[in-house]
PDB file of C-alpha atoms in Angstrom:
ATOM      1  CA  UNK A   1      57.775  17.152 -82.165  1.00  0.00           C
ATOM      2  CA  UNK A   2      57.552  19.544 -79.231  1.00  0.00           C
ATOM      3  CA  UNK A   3      54.234  21.347 -79.178  1.00  0.00           C
ATOM      4  CA  UNK A   4      52.601  24.140 -77.248  1.00  0.00           C
ATOM      5  CA  UNK A   5      48.844  24.557 -77.445  1.00  0.00           C
ATOM      6  CA  UNK A   6      47.076  27.645 -76.124  1.00  0.00           C
ATOM      7  CA  UNK A   7      43.413  28.261 -75.432  1.00  0.00           C
ATOM      8  CA  UNK A   8      41.223  30.091 -75.976  1.00  0.00           C
ATOM      9  CA  UNK A   9      42.504  31.395 -79.302  1.00  0.00           C
ATOM     10  CA  UNK A  10      40.850  34.737 -78.594  1.00  0.00           C
ATOM     11  CA  UNK A  11      38.571  36.323 -76.043  1.00  0.00           C
ATOM     12  CA  UNK A  12      36.887  39.610 -75.294  1.00  0.00           C
ATOM     13  CA  UNK A  13      36.567  40.778 -71.700  1.00  0.00           C
ATOM     14  CA  UNK A  14      35.157  43.830 -69.986  1.00  0.00           C
ATOM     15  CA  UNK A  15      37.529  46.255 -68.374  1.00  0.00           C
ATOM     16  CA  UNK A  16      37.972  45.437 -64.708  1.00  0.00           C
ATOM     17  CA  UNK A  17      37.155  41.736 -65.101  1.00  0.00           C
ATOM     18  CA  UNK A  18      39.562  38.831 -64.627  1.00  0.00           C
ATOM     19  CA  UNK A  19      40.529  36.212 -67.194  1.00  0.00           C
ATOM     20  CA  UNK A  20      42.623  33.061 -67.390  1.00  0.00           C
ATOM     21  CA  UNK A  21      44.605  31.825 -70.368  1.00  0.00           C
ATOM     22  CA  UNK A  22      45.662  28.206 -70.756  1.00  0.00           C
ATOM     23  CA  UNK A  23      48.812  26.584 -72.119  1.00  0.00           C
ATOM     24  CA  UNK A  24      49.380  22.836 -72.566  1.00  0.00           C
ATOM     25  CA  UNK A  25      52.735  21.544 -73.725  1.00  0.00           C
ATOM     26  CA  UNK A  26      54.460  18.307 -74.629  1.00  0.00           C
ATOM     27  CA  UNK A  27      58.052  19.586 -74.495  1.00  0.00           C
ATOM     28  CA  UNK A  28      60.391  17.147 -72.794  1.00  0.00           C
ATOM     29  CA  UNK A  29      62.855  17.409 -71.173  1.00  0.00           C
ATOM     30  CA  UNK A  30      61.758  20.723 -69.806  1.00  0.00           C
ATOM     31  CA  UNK A  31      63.832  23.680 -68.577  1.00  0.00           C
ATOM     32  CA  UNK A  32      61.480  26.608 -68.128  1.00  0.00           C
ATOM     33  CA  UNK A  33      58.187  28.076 -69.258  1.00  0.00           C
ATOM     34  CA  UNK A  34      57.723  31.694 -70.210  1.00  0.00           C
ATOM     35  CA  UNK A  35      54.785  33.948 -70.854  1.00  0.00           C
ATOM     36  CA  UNK A  36      55.244  36.891 -73.190  1.00  0.00           C
ATOM     37  CA  UNK A  37      52.942  39.806 -73.982  1.00  0.00           C
ATOM     38  CA  UNK A  38      52.934  41.073 -77.549  1.00  0.00           C
ATOM     39  CA  UNK A  39      51.184  44.334 -78.329  1.00  0.00           C
ATOM     40  CA  UNK A  40      50.037  44.853 -81.908  1.00  0.00           C
ATOM     41  CA  UNK A  41      52.974  45.834 -84.096  1.00  0.00           C
ATOM     42  CA  UNK A  42      55.528  45.295 -81.322  1.00  0.00           C
ATOM     43  CA  UNK A  43      57.924  42.597 -80.247  1.00  0.00           C
ATOM     44  CA  UNK A  44      57.138  40.119 -77.440  1.00  0.00           C
ATOM     45  CA  UNK A  45      57.933  41.301 -73.930  1.00  0.00           C
ATOM     46  CA  UNK A  46      58.555  38.877 -71.092  1.00  0.00           C
ATOM     47  CA  UNK A  47      55.991  38.685 -68.279  1.00  0.00           C
ATOM     48  CA  UNK A  48      57.136  35.654 -66.287  1.00  0.00           C
ATOM     49  CA  UNK A  49      59.595  32.807 -66.469  1.00  0.00           C
ATOM     50  CA  UNK A  50      59.189  29.687 -64.323  1.00  0.00           C
ATOM     51  CA  UNK A  51      61.482  26.740 -63.839  1.00  0.00           C
ATOM     52  CA  UNK A  52      60.418  23.154 -63.252  1.00  0.00           C
ATOM     53  CA  UNK A  53      60.249  23.609 -59.469  1.00  0.00           C
ATOM     54  CA  UNK A  54      58.122  26.763 -59.438  1.00  0.00           C
ATOM     55  CA  UNK A  55      54.333  26.566 -59.185  1.00  0.00           C
ATOM     56  CA  UNK A  56      53.397  30.219 -59.412  1.00  0.00           C
ATOM     57  CA  UNK A  57      54.945  33.556 -60.265  1.00  0.00           C
ATOM     58  CA  UNK A  58      53.443  37.024 -60.321  1.00  0.00           C
ATOM     59  CA  UNK A  59      54.245  40.206 -62.193  1.00  0.00           C
ATOM     60  CA  UNK A  60      51.852  42.922 -61.074  1.00  0.00           C
ATOM     61  CA  UNK A  61      48.350  41.937 -62.169  1.00  0.00           C
ATOM     62  CA  UNK A  62      49.674  38.921 -64.070  1.00  0.00           C
ATOM     63  CA  UNK A  63      49.985  35.588 -62.261  1.00  0.00           C
ATOM     64  CA  UNK A  64      51.321  32.489 -63.974  1.00  0.00           C
ATOM     65  CA  UNK A  65      50.929  28.960 -62.646  1.00  0.00           C
ATOM     66  CA  UNK A  66      52.713  25.805 -63.674  1.00  0.00           C
ATOM     67  CA  UNK A  67      51.882  22.144 -63.151  1.00  0.00           C
ATOM     68  CA  UNK A  68      54.869  20.254 -64.513  1.00  0.00           C
ATOM     69  CA  UNK A  69      53.235  16.890 -63.824  1.00  0.00           C
ATOM     70  CA  UNK A  70      50.293  17.545 -66.136  1.00  0.00           C
ATOM     71  CA  UNK A  71      52.325  19.842 -68.418  1.00  0.00           C
ATOM     72  CA  UNK A  72      49.903  22.718 -68.024  1.00  0.00           C
ATOM     73  CA  UNK A  73      50.334  26.418 -67.337  1.00  0.00           C
ATOM     74  CA  UNK A  74      47.923  29.287 -66.972  1.00  0.00           C
ATOM     75  CA  UNK A  75      48.185  33.053 -67.011  1.00  0.00           C
ATOM     76  CA  UNK A  76      45.665  34.931 -64.900  1.00  0.00           C
ATOM     77  CA  UNK A  77      45.007  38.613 -65.525  1.00  0.00           C
ATOM     78  CA  UNK A  78      43.416  40.418 -62.599  1.00  0.00           C
ATOM     79  CA  UNK A  79      41.280  43.569 -62.927  1.00  0.00           C
ATOM     80  CA  UNK A  80      41.954  43.899 -66.633  1.00  0.00           C
ATOM     81  CA  UNK A  81      42.809  47.238 -68.180  1.00  0.00           C
ATOM     82  CA  UNK A  82      42.517  48.471 -71.752  1.00  0.00           C
ATOM     83  CA  UNK A  83      46.306  48.229 -72.033  1.00  0.00           C
ATOM     84  CA  UNK A  84      46.046  44.466 -71.473  1.00  0.00           C
ATOM     85  CA  UNK A  85      44.691  44.104 -75.013  1.00  0.00           C
ATOM     86  CA  UNK A  86      47.419  42.048 -76.665  1.00  0.00           C
ATOM     87  CA  UNK A  87      48.501  38.565 -77.675  1.00  0.00           C
ATOM     88  CA  UNK A  88      49.874  36.426 -74.851  1.00  0.00           C
ATOM     89  CA  UNK A  89      52.376  33.829 -75.955  1.00  0.00           C
ATOM     90  CA  UNK A  90      53.357  30.727 -74.012  1.00  0.00           C
ATOM     91  CA  UNK A  91      56.926  29.641 -74.711  1.00  0.00           C
ATOM     92  CA  UNK A  92      58.484  26.434 -73.443  1.00  0.00           C
ATOM     93  CA  UNK A  93      62.223  26.019 -73.260  1.00  0.00           C
ATOM     94  CA  UNK A  94      63.574  22.498 -73.539  1.00  0.00           C
ATOM     95  CA  UNK A  95      66.530  21.435 -71.479  1.00  0.00           C
ATOM     96  CA  UNK A  96      69.001  21.962 -74.318  1.00  0.00           C
ATOM     97  CA  UNK A  97      68.537  25.647 -74.991  1.00  0.00           C
ATOM     98  CA  UNK A  98      66.957  28.665 -76.575  1.00  0.00           C
ATOM     99  CA  UNK A  99      67.594  27.398 -80.082  1.00  0.00           C
ATOM    100  CA  UNK A 100      64.797  24.893 -79.512  1.00  0.00           C
ATOM    101  CA  UNK A 101      62.162  27.157 -77.943  1.00  0.00           C
ATOM    102  CA  UNK A 102      58.610  25.980 -78.612  1.00  0.00           C
ATOM    103  CA  UNK A 103      56.188  28.850 -79.184  1.00  0.00           C
ATOM    104  CA  UNK A 104      52.440  28.747 -78.829  1.00  0.00           C
ATOM    105  CA  UNK A 105      50.293  30.634 -81.323  1.00  0.00           C
ATOM    106  CA  UNK A 106      49.140  33.043 -78.656  1.00  0.00           C
ATOM    107  CA  UNK A 107      45.939  34.011 -76.888  1.00  0.00           C
ATOM    108  CA  UNK A 108      44.469  37.172 -78.389  1.00  0.00           C
ATOM    109  CA  UNK A 109      42.870  39.243 -75.612  1.00  0.00           C
ATOM    110  CA  UNK A 110      40.698  42.286 -76.275  1.00  0.00           C
ATOM    111  CA  UNK A 111      39.625  44.391 -73.309  1.00  0.00           C
ATOM    112  CA  UNK A 112      36.616  46.618 -73.928  1.00  0.00           C
ATOM    113  CA  UNK A 113      35.387  49.507 -71.776  1.00  0.00           C
TER     114      UNK A 113
ATOM    115  CA  UNK B   1      68.875  51.483 -72.592  1.00  0.00           C
ATOM    116  CA  UNK B   2      67.816  50.559 -76.140  1.00  0.00           C
ATOM    117  CA  UNK B   3      67.845  46.753 -75.742  1.00  0.00           C
ATOM    118  CA  UNK B   4      67.465  45.077 -79.140  1.00  0.00           C
ATOM    119  CA  UNK B   5      67.221  47.418 -82.130  1.00  0.00           C
ATOM    120  CA  UNK B   6      66.120  46.304 -85.591  1.00  0.00           C
ATOM    121  CA  UNK B   7      66.269  48.223 -88.858  1.00  0.00           C
ATOM    122  CA  UNK B   8      64.344  48.842 -90.974  1.00  0.00           C
ATOM    123  CA  UNK B   9      60.887  48.663 -89.393  1.00  0.00           C
ATOM    124  CA  UNK B  10      59.104  48.255 -92.713  1.00  0.00           C
ATOM    125  CA  UNK B  11      60.272  47.133 -96.150  1.00  0.00           C
ATOM    126  CA  UNK B  12      58.672  46.270 -99.466  1.00  0.00           C
ATOM    127  CA  UNK B  13      60.705  44.225-101.945  1.00  0.00           C
ATOM    128  CA  UNK B  14      60.088  42.946-105.417  1.00  0.00           C
ATOM    129  CA  UNK B  15      60.531  39.235-106.046  1.00  0.00           C
ATOM    130  CA  UNK B  16      64.201  38.496-106.679  1.00  0.00           C
ATOM    131  CA  UNK B  17      65.566  41.532-104.874  1.00  0.00           C
ATOM    132  CA  UNK B  18      67.985  41.178-102.013  1.00  0.00           C
ATOM    133  CA  UNK B  19      68.211  42.953 -98.694  1.00  0.00           C
ATOM    134  CA  UNK B  20      69.771  42.732 -95.254  1.00  0.00           C
ATOM    135  CA  UNK B  21      67.912  43.119 -91.981  1.00  0.00           C
ATOM    136  CA  UNK B  22      70.047  44.616 -89.252  1.00  0.00           C
ATOM    137  CA  UNK B  23      69.947  43.818 -85.552  1.00  0.00           C
ATOM    138  CA  UNK B  24      72.007  45.211 -82.700  1.00  0.00           C
ATOM    139  CA  UNK B  25      71.822  44.661 -78.943  1.00  0.00           C
ATOM    140  CA  UNK B  26      73.447  46.708 -76.192  1.00  0.00           C
ATOM    141  CA  UNK B  27      72.998  44.237 -73.321  1.00  0.00           C
ATOM    142  CA  UNK B  28      76.304  42.407 -73.827  1.00  0.00           C
ATOM    143  CA  UNK B  29      74.419  39.211 -74.639  1.00  0.00           C
ATOM    144  CA  UNK B  30      76.242  36.235 -76.066  1.00  0.00           C
ATOM    145  CA  UNK B  31      73.390  34.614 -77.982  1.00  0.00           C
ATOM    146  CA  UNK B  32      71.303  36.133 -80.757  1.00  0.00           C
ATOM    147  CA  UNK B  33      68.414  34.807 -82.830  1.00  0.00           C
ATOM    148  CA  UNK B  34      66.315  35.566 -85.895  1.00  0.00           C
ATOM    149  CA  UNK B  35      62.650  34.530 -85.966  1.00  0.00           C
ATOM    150  CA  UNK B  36      59.783  34.974 -88.367  1.00  0.00           C
ATOM    151  CA  UNK B  37      56.167  35.352 -87.319  1.00  0.00           C
ATOM    152  CA  UNK B  38      53.346  34.486 -89.684  1.00  0.00           C
ATOM    153  CA  UNK B  39      49.587  34.754 -89.075  1.00  0.00           C
ATOM    154  CA  UNK B  40      48.177  31.770 -87.222  1.00  0.00           C
ATOM    155  CA  UNK B  41      51.603  30.362 -86.406  1.00  0.00           C
ATOM    156  CA  UNK B  42      54.002  30.567 -83.521  1.00  0.00           C
ATOM    157  CA  UNK B  43      57.376  32.230 -83.975  1.00  0.00           C
ATOM    158  CA  UNK B  44      59.778  30.065 -85.925  1.00  0.00           C
ATOM    159  CA  UNK B  45      63.562  30.166 -85.604  1.00  0.00           C
ATOM    160  CA  UNK B  46      65.459  30.961 -88.804  1.00  0.00           C
ATOM    161  CA  UNK B  47      69.057  31.129 -87.568  1.00  0.00           C
ATOM    162  CA  UNK B  48      70.793  31.658 -84.291  1.00  0.00           C
ATOM    163  CA  UNK B  49      74.224  32.511 -82.982  1.00  0.00           C
ATOM    164  CA  UNK B  50      75.122  30.933 -79.654  1.00  0.00           C
ATOM    165  CA  UNK B  51      78.178  33.158 -79.324  1.00  0.00           C
ATOM    166  CA  UNK B  52      80.290  35.547 -81.346  1.00  0.00           C
ATOM    167  CA  UNK B  53      81.811  33.732 -84.303  1.00  0.00           C
ATOM    168  CA  UNK B  54      79.238  30.935 -84.501  1.00  0.00           C
ATOM    169  CA  UNK B  55      75.976  30.592 -86.400  1.00  0.00           C
ATOM    170  CA  UNK B  56      73.606  27.660 -86.829  1.00  0.00           C
ATOM    171  CA  UNK B  57      70.455  26.875 -88.738  1.00  0.00           C
ATOM    172  CA  UNK B  58      67.104  26.897 -87.042  1.00  0.00           C
ATOM    173  CA  UNK B  59      63.780  25.452 -88.102  1.00  0.00           C
ATOM    174  CA  UNK B  60      63.296  27.428 -91.352  1.00  0.00           C
ATOM    175  CA  UNK B  61      66.703  28.527 -92.746  1.00  0.00           C
ATOM    176  CA  UNK B  62      66.092  28.085 -96.483  1.00  0.00           C
ATOM    177  CA  UNK B  63      66.426  31.319 -98.448  1.00  0.00           C
ATOM    178  CA  UNK B  64      68.301  33.143 -95.690  1.00  0.00           C
ATOM    179  CA  UNK B  65      71.863  33.764 -94.604  1.00  0.00           C
ATOM    180  CA  UNK B  66      73.208  35.380 -91.459  1.00  0.00           C
ATOM    181  CA  UNK B  67      76.327  37.117 -90.245  1.00  0.00           C
ATOM    182  CA  UNK B  68      77.382  37.602 -86.644  1.00  0.00           C
ATOM    183  CA  UNK B  69      79.404  40.732 -87.316  1.00  0.00           C
ATOM    184  CA  UNK B  70      80.544  41.141 -83.702  1.00  0.00           C
ATOM    185  CA  UNK B  71      79.079  40.524 -80.264  1.00  0.00           C
ATOM    186  CA  UNK B  72      76.505  43.299 -80.720  1.00  0.00           C
ATOM    187  CA  UNK B  73      75.314  42.764 -84.270  1.00  0.00           C
ATOM    188  CA  UNK B  74      73.572  39.917 -86.058  1.00  0.00           C
ATOM    189  CA  UNK B  75      72.272  40.476 -89.590  1.00  0.00           C
ATOM    190  CA  UNK B  76      69.845  38.463 -91.710  1.00  0.00           C
ATOM    191  CA  UNK B  77      70.157  38.490 -95.499  1.00  0.00           C
ATOM    192  CA  UNK B  78      67.634  37.539 -98.139  1.00  0.00           C
ATOM    193  CA  UNK B  79      69.584  36.903-101.342  1.00  0.00           C
ATOM    194  CA  UNK B  80      66.608  36.562-103.692  1.00  0.00           C
ATOM    195  CA  UNK B  81      63.345  37.480-102.001  1.00  0.00           C
ATOM    196  CA  UNK B  82      60.233  35.391-102.636  1.00  0.00           C
ATOM    197  CA  UNK B  83      56.576  36.135-101.762  1.00  0.00           C
ATOM    198  CA  UNK B  84      56.734  33.261 -99.232  1.00  0.00           C
ATOM    199  CA  UNK B  85      59.190  35.369 -97.252  1.00  0.00           C
ATOM    200  CA  UNK B  86      56.549  37.998 -96.567  1.00  0.00           C
ATOM    201  CA  UNK B  87      56.469  38.018 -92.790  1.00  0.00           C
ATOM    202  CA  UNK B  88      57.351  39.894 -89.635  1.00  0.00           C
ATOM    203  CA  UNK B  89      60.938  39.266 -88.606  1.00  0.00           C
ATOM    204  CA  UNK B  90      62.113  39.473 -85.019  1.00  0.00           C
ATOM    205  CA  UNK B  91      65.621  39.550 -83.687  1.00  0.00           C
ATOM    206  CA  UNK B  92      66.217  38.435 -80.097  1.00  0.00           C
ATOM    207  CA  UNK B  93      69.145  38.072 -77.745  1.00  0.00           C
ATOM    208  CA  UNK B  94      69.908  36.310 -74.477  1.00  0.00           C
ATOM    209  CA  UNK B  95      72.750  36.104 -72.013  1.00  0.00           C
ATOM    210  CA  UNK B  96      73.176  32.412 -72.590  1.00  0.00           C
ATOM    211  CA  UNK B  97      71.514  29.420 -74.223  1.00  0.00           C
ATOM    212  CA  UNK B  98      68.799  28.874 -71.599  1.00  0.00           C
ATOM    213  CA  UNK B  99      68.203  32.349 -70.231  1.00  0.00           C
ATOM    214  CA  UNK B 100      65.398  34.779 -71.008  1.00  0.00           C
ATOM    215  CA  UNK B 101      65.279  36.112 -74.558  1.00  0.00           C
ATOM    216  CA  UNK B 102      64.687  39.796 -75.281  1.00  0.00           C
ATOM    217  CA  UNK B 103      63.048  40.735 -78.567  1.00  0.00           C
ATOM    218  CA  UNK B 104      63.355  43.674 -80.911  1.00  0.00           C
ATOM    219  CA  UNK B 105      60.392  45.577 -82.307  1.00  0.00           C
ATOM    220  CA  UNK B 106      60.274  43.634 -85.536  1.00  0.00           C
ATOM    221  CA  UNK B 107      60.656  44.276 -89.268  1.00  0.00           C
ATOM    222  CA  UNK B 108      57.544  43.931 -91.381  1.00  0.00           C
ATOM    223  CA  UNK B 109      58.642  42.684 -94.813  1.00  0.00           C
ATOM    224  CA  UNK B 110      56.409  42.411 -97.831  1.00  0.00           C
ATOM    225  CA  UNK B 111      57.609  40.735-101.031  1.00  0.00           C
ATOM    226  CA  UNK B 112      55.508  41.463-104.103  1.00  0.00           C
TER     227      UNK B 112
END
């Protein structure tokens, strides 16, 4: 069964500090990997989407990396802000389509002043 | 640009009652999906519609039915609600089967 494991499950960081979230997956064959941000009580919103051949992609203060050989991805948040408090979900798309997306459980990030 | 709109946002049902969750997208997407999100679990696919006129079961279809009313609208029906269906339901849409999915704001359903 395709699986996506995220770590840490939750973390608390001080405003202005950086943090890195990890995602390991076993999905194969692989089409793309996505990171979503989900604010409390809201739907997931896409941050980045990377194909097999991409190693890094940025969206403002968010930078995602992908190592397809080791099946690992990370999401780095730079100079965190209070609005970064959310769950960050790693989603892996297999080759055969969105109906088989594998969702991680999310990294719960709390930014404190 | 509204994106994906779900109604209602909140709902409380008694066991055995029925209801329909509505979803509409204004992005001219072909594919639409219904997910449920439970504490401590990743989103799980209930049903999806690859294109207008087609629907298929996902990972957890039992107790649900869907209708792809037209290209814009995809509804999810609970015929006889059970407490195990207490969850947050998300509708999503995408241009095609492997492109980025856009999510609605969710419907929080409680079955008592």
